[in-house]
XYZ file of C-alpha atoms in Angstrom:
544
model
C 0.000 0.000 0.000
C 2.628 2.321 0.465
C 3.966 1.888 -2.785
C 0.942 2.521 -4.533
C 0.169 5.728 -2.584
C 4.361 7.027 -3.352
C 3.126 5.999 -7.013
C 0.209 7.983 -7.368
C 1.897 10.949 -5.418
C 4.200 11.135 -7.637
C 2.463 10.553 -11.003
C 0.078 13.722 -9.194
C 2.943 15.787 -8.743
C 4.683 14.756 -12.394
C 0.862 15.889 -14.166
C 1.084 18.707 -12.078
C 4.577 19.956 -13.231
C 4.368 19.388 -16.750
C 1.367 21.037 -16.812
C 2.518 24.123 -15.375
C 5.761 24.780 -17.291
C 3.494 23.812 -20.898
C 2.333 27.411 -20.261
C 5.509 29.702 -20.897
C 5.330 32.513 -22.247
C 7.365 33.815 -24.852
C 9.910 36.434 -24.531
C 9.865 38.516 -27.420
C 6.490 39.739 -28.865
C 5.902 41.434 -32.109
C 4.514 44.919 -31.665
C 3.672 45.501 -35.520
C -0.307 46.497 -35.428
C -0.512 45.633 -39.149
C 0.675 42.281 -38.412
C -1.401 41.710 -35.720
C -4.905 40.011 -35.916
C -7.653 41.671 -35.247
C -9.790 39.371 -32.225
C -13.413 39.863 -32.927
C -16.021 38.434 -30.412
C -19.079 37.120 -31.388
C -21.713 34.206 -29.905
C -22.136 32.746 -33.815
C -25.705 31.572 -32.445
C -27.755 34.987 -34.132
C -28.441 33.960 -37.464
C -28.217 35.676 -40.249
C -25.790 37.957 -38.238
C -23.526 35.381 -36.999
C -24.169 31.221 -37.049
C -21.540 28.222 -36.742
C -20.621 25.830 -40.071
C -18.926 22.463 -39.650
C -17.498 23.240 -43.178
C -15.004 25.603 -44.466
C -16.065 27.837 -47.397
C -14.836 30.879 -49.063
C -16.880 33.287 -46.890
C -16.648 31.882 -43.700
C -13.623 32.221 -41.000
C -12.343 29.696 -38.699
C -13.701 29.699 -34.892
C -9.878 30.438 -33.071
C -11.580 28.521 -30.186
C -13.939 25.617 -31.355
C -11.612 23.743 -33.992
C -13.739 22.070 -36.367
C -16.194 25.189 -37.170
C -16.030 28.238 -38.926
C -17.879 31.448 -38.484
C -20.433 32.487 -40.992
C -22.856 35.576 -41.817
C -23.364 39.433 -42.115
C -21.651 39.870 -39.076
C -18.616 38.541 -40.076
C -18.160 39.407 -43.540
C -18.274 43.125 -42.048
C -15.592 42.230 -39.052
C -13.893 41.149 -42.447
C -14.383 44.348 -44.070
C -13.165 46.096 -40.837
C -10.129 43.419 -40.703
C -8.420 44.607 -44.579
C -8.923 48.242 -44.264
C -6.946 48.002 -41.194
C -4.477 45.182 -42.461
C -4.959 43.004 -39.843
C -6.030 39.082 -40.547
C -9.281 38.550 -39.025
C -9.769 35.702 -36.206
C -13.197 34.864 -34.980
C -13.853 33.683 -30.834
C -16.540 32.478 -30.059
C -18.103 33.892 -26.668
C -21.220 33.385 -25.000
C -23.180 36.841 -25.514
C -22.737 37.364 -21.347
C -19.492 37.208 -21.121
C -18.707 39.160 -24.461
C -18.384 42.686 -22.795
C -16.314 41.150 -19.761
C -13.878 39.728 -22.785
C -13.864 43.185 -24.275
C -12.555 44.924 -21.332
C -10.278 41.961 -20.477
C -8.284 42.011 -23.858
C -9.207 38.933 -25.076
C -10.973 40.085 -27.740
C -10.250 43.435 -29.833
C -13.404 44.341 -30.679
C -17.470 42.883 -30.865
C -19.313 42.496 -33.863
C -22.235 40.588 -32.606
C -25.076 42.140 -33.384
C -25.089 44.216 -30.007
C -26.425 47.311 -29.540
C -25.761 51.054 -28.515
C -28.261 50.483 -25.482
C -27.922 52.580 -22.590
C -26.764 50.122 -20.128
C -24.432 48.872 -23.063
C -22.244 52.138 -23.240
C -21.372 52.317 -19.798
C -19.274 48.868 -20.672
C -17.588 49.880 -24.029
C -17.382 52.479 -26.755
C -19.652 51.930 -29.972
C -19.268 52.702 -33.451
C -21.578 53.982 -36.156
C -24.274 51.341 -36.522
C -23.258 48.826 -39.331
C -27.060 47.943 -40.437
C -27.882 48.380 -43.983
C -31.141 51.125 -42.437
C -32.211 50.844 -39.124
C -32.905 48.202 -36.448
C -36.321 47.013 -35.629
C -37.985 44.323 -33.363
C -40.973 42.109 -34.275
C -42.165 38.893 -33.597
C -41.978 34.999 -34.556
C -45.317 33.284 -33.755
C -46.336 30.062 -35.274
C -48.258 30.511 -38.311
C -51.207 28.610 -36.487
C -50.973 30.965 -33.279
C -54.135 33.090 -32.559
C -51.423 36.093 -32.194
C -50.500 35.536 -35.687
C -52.310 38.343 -37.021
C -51.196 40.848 -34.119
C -51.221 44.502 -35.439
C -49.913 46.421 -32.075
C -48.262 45.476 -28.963
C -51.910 45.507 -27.417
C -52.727 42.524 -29.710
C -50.498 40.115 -27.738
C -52.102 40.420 -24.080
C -51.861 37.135 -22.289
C -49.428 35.595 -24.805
C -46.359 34.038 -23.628
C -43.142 35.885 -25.199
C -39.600 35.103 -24.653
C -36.647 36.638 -25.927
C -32.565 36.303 -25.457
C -31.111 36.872 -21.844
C -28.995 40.566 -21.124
C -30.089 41.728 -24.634
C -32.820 44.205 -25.392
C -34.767 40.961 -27.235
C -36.030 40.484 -23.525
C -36.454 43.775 -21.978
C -39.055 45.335 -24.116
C -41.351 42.151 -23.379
C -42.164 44.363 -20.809
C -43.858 47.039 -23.087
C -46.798 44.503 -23.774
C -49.711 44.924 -21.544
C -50.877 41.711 -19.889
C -47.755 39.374 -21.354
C -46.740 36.594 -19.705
C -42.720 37.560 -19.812
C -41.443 33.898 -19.872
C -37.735 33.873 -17.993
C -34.941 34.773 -20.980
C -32.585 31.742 -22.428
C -29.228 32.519 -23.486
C -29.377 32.294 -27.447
C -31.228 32.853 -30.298
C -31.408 28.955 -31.425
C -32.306 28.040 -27.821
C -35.310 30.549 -28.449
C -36.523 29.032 -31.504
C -36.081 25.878 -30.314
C -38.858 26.922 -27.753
C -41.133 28.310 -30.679
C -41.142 25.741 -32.752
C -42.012 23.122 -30.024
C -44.811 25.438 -28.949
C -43.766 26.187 -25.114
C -44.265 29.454 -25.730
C -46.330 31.609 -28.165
C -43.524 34.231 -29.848
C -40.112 35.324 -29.514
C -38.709 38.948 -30.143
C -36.635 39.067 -32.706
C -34.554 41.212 -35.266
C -37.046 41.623 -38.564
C -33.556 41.400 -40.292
C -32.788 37.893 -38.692
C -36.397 36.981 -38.737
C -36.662 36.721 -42.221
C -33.743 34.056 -42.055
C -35.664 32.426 -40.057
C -38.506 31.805 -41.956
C -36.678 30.216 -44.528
C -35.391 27.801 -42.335
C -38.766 27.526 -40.857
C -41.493 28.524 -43.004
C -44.315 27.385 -40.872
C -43.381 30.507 -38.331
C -45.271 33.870 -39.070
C -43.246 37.319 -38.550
C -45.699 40.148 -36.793
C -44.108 43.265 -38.273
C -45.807 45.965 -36.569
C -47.171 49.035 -37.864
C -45.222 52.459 -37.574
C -46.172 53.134 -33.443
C -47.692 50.342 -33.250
C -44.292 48.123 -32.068
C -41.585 48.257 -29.491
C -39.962 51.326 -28.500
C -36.376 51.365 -28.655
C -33.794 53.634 -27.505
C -31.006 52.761 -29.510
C -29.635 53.827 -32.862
C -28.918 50.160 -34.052
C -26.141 47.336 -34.138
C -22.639 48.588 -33.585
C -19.164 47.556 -32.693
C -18.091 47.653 -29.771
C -14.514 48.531 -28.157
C -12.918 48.986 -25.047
C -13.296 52.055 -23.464
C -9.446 52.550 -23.178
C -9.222 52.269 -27.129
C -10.953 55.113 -28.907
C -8.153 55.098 -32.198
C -9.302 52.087 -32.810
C -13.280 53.457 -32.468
C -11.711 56.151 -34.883
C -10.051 53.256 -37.071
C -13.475 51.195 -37.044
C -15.408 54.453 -38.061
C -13.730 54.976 -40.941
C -13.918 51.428 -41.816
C -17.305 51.374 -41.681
C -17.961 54.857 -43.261
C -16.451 52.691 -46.366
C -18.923 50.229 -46.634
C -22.002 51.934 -48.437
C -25.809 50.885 -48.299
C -25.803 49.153 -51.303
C -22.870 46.873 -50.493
C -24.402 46.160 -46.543
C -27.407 45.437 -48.140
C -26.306 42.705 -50.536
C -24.077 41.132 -47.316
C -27.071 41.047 -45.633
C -29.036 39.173 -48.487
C -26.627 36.936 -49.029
C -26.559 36.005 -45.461
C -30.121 35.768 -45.359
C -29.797 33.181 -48.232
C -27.482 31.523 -47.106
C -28.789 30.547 -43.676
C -32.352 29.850 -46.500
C -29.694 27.266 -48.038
C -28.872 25.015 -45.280
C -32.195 24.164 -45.635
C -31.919 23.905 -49.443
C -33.099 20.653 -51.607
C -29.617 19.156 -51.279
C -30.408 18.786 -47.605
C -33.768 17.634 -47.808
C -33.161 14.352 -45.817
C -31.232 16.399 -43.475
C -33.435 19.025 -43.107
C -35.978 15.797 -42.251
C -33.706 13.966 -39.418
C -32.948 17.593 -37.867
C -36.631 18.799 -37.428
C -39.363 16.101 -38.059
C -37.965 12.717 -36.830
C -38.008 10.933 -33.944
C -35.751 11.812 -31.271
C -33.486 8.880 -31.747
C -33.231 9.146 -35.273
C -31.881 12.729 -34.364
C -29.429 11.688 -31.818
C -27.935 9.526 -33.707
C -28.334 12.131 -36.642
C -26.128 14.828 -34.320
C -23.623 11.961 -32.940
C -22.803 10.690 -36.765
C -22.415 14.175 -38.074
C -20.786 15.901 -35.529
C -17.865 13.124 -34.242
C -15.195 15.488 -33.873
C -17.393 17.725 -31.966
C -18.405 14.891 -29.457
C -15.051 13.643 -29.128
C -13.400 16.766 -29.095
C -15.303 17.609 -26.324
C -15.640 14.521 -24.596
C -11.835 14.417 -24.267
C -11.897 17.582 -22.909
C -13.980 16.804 -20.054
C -12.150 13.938 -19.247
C -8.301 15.701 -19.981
C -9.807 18.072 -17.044
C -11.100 15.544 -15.091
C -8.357 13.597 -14.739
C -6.004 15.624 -14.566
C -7.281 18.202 -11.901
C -8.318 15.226 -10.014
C -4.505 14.018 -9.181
C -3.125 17.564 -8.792
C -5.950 17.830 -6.491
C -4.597 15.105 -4.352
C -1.474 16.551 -4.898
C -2.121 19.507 -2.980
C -4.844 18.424 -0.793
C -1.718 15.861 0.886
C -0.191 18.986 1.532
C -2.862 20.507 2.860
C -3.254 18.104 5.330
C -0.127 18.093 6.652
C -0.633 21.813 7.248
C -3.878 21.296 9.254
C -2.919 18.404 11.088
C 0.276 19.730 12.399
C 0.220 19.884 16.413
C 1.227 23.054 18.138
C 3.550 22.172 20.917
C 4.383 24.327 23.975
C 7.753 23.158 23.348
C 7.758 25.368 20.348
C 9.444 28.403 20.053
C 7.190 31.343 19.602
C 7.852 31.690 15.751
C 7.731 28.086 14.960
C 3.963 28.456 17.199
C 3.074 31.763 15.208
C 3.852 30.091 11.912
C 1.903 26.988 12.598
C -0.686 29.139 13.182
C -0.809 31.332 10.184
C -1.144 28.161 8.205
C -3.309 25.976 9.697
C -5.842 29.319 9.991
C -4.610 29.708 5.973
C -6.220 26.336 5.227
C -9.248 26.472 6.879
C -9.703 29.883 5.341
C -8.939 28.721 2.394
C -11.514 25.330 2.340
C -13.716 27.761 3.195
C -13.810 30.472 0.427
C -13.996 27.227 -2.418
C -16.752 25.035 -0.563
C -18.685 28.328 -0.382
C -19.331 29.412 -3.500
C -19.627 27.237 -6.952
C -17.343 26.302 -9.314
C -18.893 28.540 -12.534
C -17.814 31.308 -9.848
C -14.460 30.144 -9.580
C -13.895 29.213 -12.836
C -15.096 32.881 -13.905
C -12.604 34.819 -11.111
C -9.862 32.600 -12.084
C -9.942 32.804 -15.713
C -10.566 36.759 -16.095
C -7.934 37.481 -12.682
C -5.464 35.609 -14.574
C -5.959 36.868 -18.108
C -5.507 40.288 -16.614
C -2.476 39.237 -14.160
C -0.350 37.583 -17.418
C -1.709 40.632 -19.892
C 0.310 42.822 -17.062
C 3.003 40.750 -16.983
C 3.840 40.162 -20.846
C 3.191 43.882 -21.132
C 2.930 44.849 -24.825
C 2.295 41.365 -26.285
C 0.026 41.010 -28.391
C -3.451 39.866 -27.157
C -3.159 36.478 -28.914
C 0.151 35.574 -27.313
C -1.688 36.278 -24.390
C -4.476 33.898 -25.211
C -1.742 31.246 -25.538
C -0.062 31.649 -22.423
C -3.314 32.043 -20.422
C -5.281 29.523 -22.303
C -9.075 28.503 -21.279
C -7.530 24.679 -20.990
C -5.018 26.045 -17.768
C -7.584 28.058 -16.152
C -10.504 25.782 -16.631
C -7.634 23.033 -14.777
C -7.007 25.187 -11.857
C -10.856 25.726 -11.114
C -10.867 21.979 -11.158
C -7.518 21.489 -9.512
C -8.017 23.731 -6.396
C -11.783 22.758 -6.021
C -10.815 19.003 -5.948
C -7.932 19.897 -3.101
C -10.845 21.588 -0.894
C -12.821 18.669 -1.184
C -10.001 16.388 -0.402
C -8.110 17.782 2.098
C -11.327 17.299 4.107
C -11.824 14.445 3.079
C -8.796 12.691 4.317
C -8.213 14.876 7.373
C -11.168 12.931 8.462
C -9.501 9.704 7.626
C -6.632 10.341 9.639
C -8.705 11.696 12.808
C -10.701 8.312 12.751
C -7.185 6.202 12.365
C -5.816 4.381 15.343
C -3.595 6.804 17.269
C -1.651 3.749 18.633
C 1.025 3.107 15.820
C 1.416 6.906 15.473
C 2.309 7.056 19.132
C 4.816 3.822 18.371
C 6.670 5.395 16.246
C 7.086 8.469 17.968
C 8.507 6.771 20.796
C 11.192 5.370 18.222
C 12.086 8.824 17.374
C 10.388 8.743 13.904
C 9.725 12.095 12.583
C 6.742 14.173 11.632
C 7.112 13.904 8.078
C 8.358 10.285 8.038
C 5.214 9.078 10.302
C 3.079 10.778 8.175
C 4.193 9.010 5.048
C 4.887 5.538 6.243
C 2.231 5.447 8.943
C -0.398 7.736 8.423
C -1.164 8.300 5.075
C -1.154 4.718 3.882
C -4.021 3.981 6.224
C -5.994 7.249 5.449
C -6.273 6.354 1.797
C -7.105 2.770 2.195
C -9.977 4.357 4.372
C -11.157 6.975 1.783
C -9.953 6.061 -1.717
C -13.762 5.330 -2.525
C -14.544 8.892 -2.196
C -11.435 10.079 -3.928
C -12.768 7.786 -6.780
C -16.649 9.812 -6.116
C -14.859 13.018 -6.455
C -13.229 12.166 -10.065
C -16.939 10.954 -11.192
C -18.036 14.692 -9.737
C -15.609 16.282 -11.656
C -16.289 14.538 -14.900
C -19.787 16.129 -14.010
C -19.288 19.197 -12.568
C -16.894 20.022 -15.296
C -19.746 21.094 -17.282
C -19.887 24.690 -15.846
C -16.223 25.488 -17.454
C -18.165 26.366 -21.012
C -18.869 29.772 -19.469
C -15.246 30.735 -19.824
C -15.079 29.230 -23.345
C -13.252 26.109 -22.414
C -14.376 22.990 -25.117
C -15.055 20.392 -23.037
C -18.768 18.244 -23.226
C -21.650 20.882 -22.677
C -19.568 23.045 -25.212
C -19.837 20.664 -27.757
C -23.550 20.141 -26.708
C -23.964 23.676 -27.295
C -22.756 23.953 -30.295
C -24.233 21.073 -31.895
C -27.812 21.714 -30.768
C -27.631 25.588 -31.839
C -26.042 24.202 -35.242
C -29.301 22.131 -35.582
C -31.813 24.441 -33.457
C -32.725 21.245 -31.395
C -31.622 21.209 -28.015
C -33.435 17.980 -26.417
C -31.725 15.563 -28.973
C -28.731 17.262 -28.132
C -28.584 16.807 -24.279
C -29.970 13.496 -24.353
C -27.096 12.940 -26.156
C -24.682 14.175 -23.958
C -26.399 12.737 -20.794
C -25.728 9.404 -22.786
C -22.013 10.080 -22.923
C -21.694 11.842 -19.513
C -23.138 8.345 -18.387
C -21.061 6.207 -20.259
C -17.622 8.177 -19.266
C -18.980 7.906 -15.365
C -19.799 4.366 -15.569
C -16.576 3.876 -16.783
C -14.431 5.319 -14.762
C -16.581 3.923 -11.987
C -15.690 0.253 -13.076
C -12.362 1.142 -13.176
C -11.986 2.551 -9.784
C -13.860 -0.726 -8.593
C -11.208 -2.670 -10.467
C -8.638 -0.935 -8.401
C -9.855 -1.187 -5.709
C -10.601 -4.852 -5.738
C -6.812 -5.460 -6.587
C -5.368 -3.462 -3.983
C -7.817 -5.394 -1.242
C -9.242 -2.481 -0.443
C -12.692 -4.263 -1.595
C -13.443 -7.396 -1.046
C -15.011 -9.592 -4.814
C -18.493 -10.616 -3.157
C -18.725 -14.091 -3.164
């Protein structure tokens, strides 16, 4: 037993090591603008203004973050636009629309072309541009064509209906200018809206007339209620613009002038094109896909997604697990450490420095257990990766922003959420192991003259994980599960690849059945393993 815990000690320490110096930085960065790319932020779930393809064409760009898909639609054939006239080669990340602001102002991205706009409560987070719409923005409706709203002339119309629209965006908050709506709690994309619509939970969604037009081509059983001049929302905005940092305005000024390039005429045939080509995905060539995505049974679309989409699945799968794992044993790693902090004995032969110290750190660790069993992991995961984007930006100052990216990737924060939640969890975990051990051997060997560190190793320790390797094994399954939250930050791992599959498709329960399904199997497994393990180190008995 002793071997095996020195073994897996080690290998936690190794993991932990190589996985800290793979994240270098560089020493020399290029300070060239014109050589630079230009970062632009966008959710690619607001079609015809931004969607995900799974293949590469000559008008799309490459996702930087989600290998695999490419970034299509009017939104980015105008970052494009913006991208040559300031000779900088366009890259696309793709960012939930929350945290697209937060990115803004932490450098990740250069600027957002997302189909956000000049709201109020918007400007007090970043500077905006001109509007880039070929006229002027204006919110209607998508109803079913069957709905008894259907033929809605005023806001008035809609009393008692049940409207939804897209969460932090003004899609939701003017809800609130129909009397007697039922204001159905906001989802966090466009495709999760429609998906919504079309299976009738609620009556309408607010929408974009620009992007509902798209939409009815891909779904030409929805009505749009266009709504007579003061007849419709109210909306205090000029339209969709870019948006930039606040600390930035030459590039505003840069972006300005871009835009001011791009006349009506040429916005206006972006924006048809866009709108045909979100039309096309539903073309005749995709007439038996277009059936398996939208009118068969859920199984048939499961394994629809899962045949299409492999490298997705996978891709994210092994993310999960990558995490898993590996936060898991630096977990350990540290939470060993831990408790030999906490269950260090204060003396009064001690001198008073030696007491004082012991102190500090045994108060440092229970402070410390604390602060992470107190609040959840999306939390953490969201502190660590935005404290430590900002922390390496300062300390490679005048790198460029992608160099940045690399050496604070979404992989190394999304392994230290994991990696110091696990050690909380742990160190409590055996720290009551060892307080329920036999204090007879431990008093043995101090008679001997063994040491602290010695007895701890060769006494101690060997018993405590006997005692709780079970729930060392329970907290690996947890992470596999509670890795899920890390998409927030960006980081691919299993819901990411759920997400973008089922907003790819615009069906979200074939999508997470799916991933339940896989979830299941990679918990199962691991479970059988750990079993395994267990049985061959005696620490469970085979029932006879």
């Amino acid at each position: 037993m002793k071997s095996v815990l020195r073994k897996a000690v080690y290998l936690a320490f190794l993991f932990f090591t190589l996985t800290f110096f793979s994240c270098k930085t560089q020493k020399t960065h290029n300070t060239n603008v014109e050589e630079l790319p230009l970062r632009v932020g966008m959710e690619c779930a607001y079609a015809p203004n931004n969607w995900e393809e799974n293949q590469l064409s000559d008008t799309n760009a490459p996702i930087m973050n989600n290998p695999g898909f490419y970034a299509e639609g009017y939104d980015v054939q105008i970052a494009r636009l913006i991208a040559e006239s300031m000779n900088r080669k366009l890259e696309i990340v793709k960012i939930p629309w929350d945290g697209l602001l937060e990115a803004l102002n932490r450098g990740q991205i250069d600027i957002i072309v997302s189909g956000m706009v000049d709201s109020r409560e918007h400007k007090q987070a970043a500077l905006f541009s001109d509007t880039y719409a070929v006229e002027r923005t204006e919110y209607g409706l998508l109803v079913n064509g069957d709905s008894k709203f259907s033929q809605a002339d005023s806001l008035s119309d809609l009393k008692g209906a049940s409207i939804i629209g897209q969460r932090g965006t003004k899609l939701d908050s003017v809800i609130d200018q129909i009397p007697g709506v039922y204001h159905v709690p906001a989802v966090d994309t466009i495709p999760n809206m429609l998906d919504r619509l079309n299976r009738k939970t609620v009556d309408g969604i607010v929408i974009n007339l620009d992007s509902a037009q798209a939409y009815q081509k891909t779904y030409p059983q929805l009505a749009i209620i266009d709504f007579p001049d003061g007849q419709g929302f109210y909306l205090d905005f000029s339209g969709i613009c870019v948006g930039v940092d606040k600390s930035n305005p030459a590039l505003l000024e840069e972006v300005n002038t871009a835009l001011a390039s791009i006349s009506i005429e040429k916005r206006k045939d972006l924006m048809d094109m866009a709108i045909f080509k979100t039309g096309a995905k539903e073309s005749d060539d995709n007439i038996e896909e277009n059936a398996q995505k939208t009118t068969s049974s859920l199984l048939s679309s499961m394994i629809f997604m899962l045949k299409n989409n492999r490298s997705t699945w996978i891709t994210g799968a092994w993310g999960t697990f990558k995490v898993s794992v590996l936060g898991t044993l630096i977990g350990f790693a540290l939470a060993l450490l831990l408790v030999f902090l906490r269950t260090t004995e204060i003396r009064k032969g001690d001198f008073a420095l030696i007491r004082l110290v012991k102190k500090f750190f045994i108060t440092l660790e229970k402070f410390y257990i604390t602060i992470v069993r107190g609040t959840p992991m999306m939390v953490q995961a969201c502190i660590i990766y935005y404290a430590g984007f900002s922390i390496t930006k300062n300390l490679m100052d005048g790198a460029p922003i992608a160099e940045v990216n690399r050496a604070w990737s979404f992989f190394t924060a999304a392994l230290i959420t994991i990696s110091l939640n696990t050690t909380a969890y742990l160190a409590e975990v055996l720290r009551g192991a060892i307080e329920s051990l036999d204090k007879s051997p431990e008093e043995a060997a101090h008679v001997d003259g063994a040491g602290r560190i010695r007895i701890m190793f060769e006494i101690i320790l060997p018993q405590a994980l006997r005692a709780c390797l079970p729930s060392i094994g329970n907290e690996l399954v947890n992470n596999v599960k509670g890795s899920s939250v890390l998409n927030i930050i960006g980081f691919v791992e299993l819901m990411f690849a759920t997400g973008t599959v089922a907003g790819f498709y615009y069906q979200y329960l074939a999508a997470y059945c799916l991933a339940a399904l896989i979830y299941l199997f990679m918990t199962i497994s691991l479970t059988c393993l750990l079993n395994f393990i267990m049985l061959k180190t005696g620490i469970i008995e085979k029932k006879s």
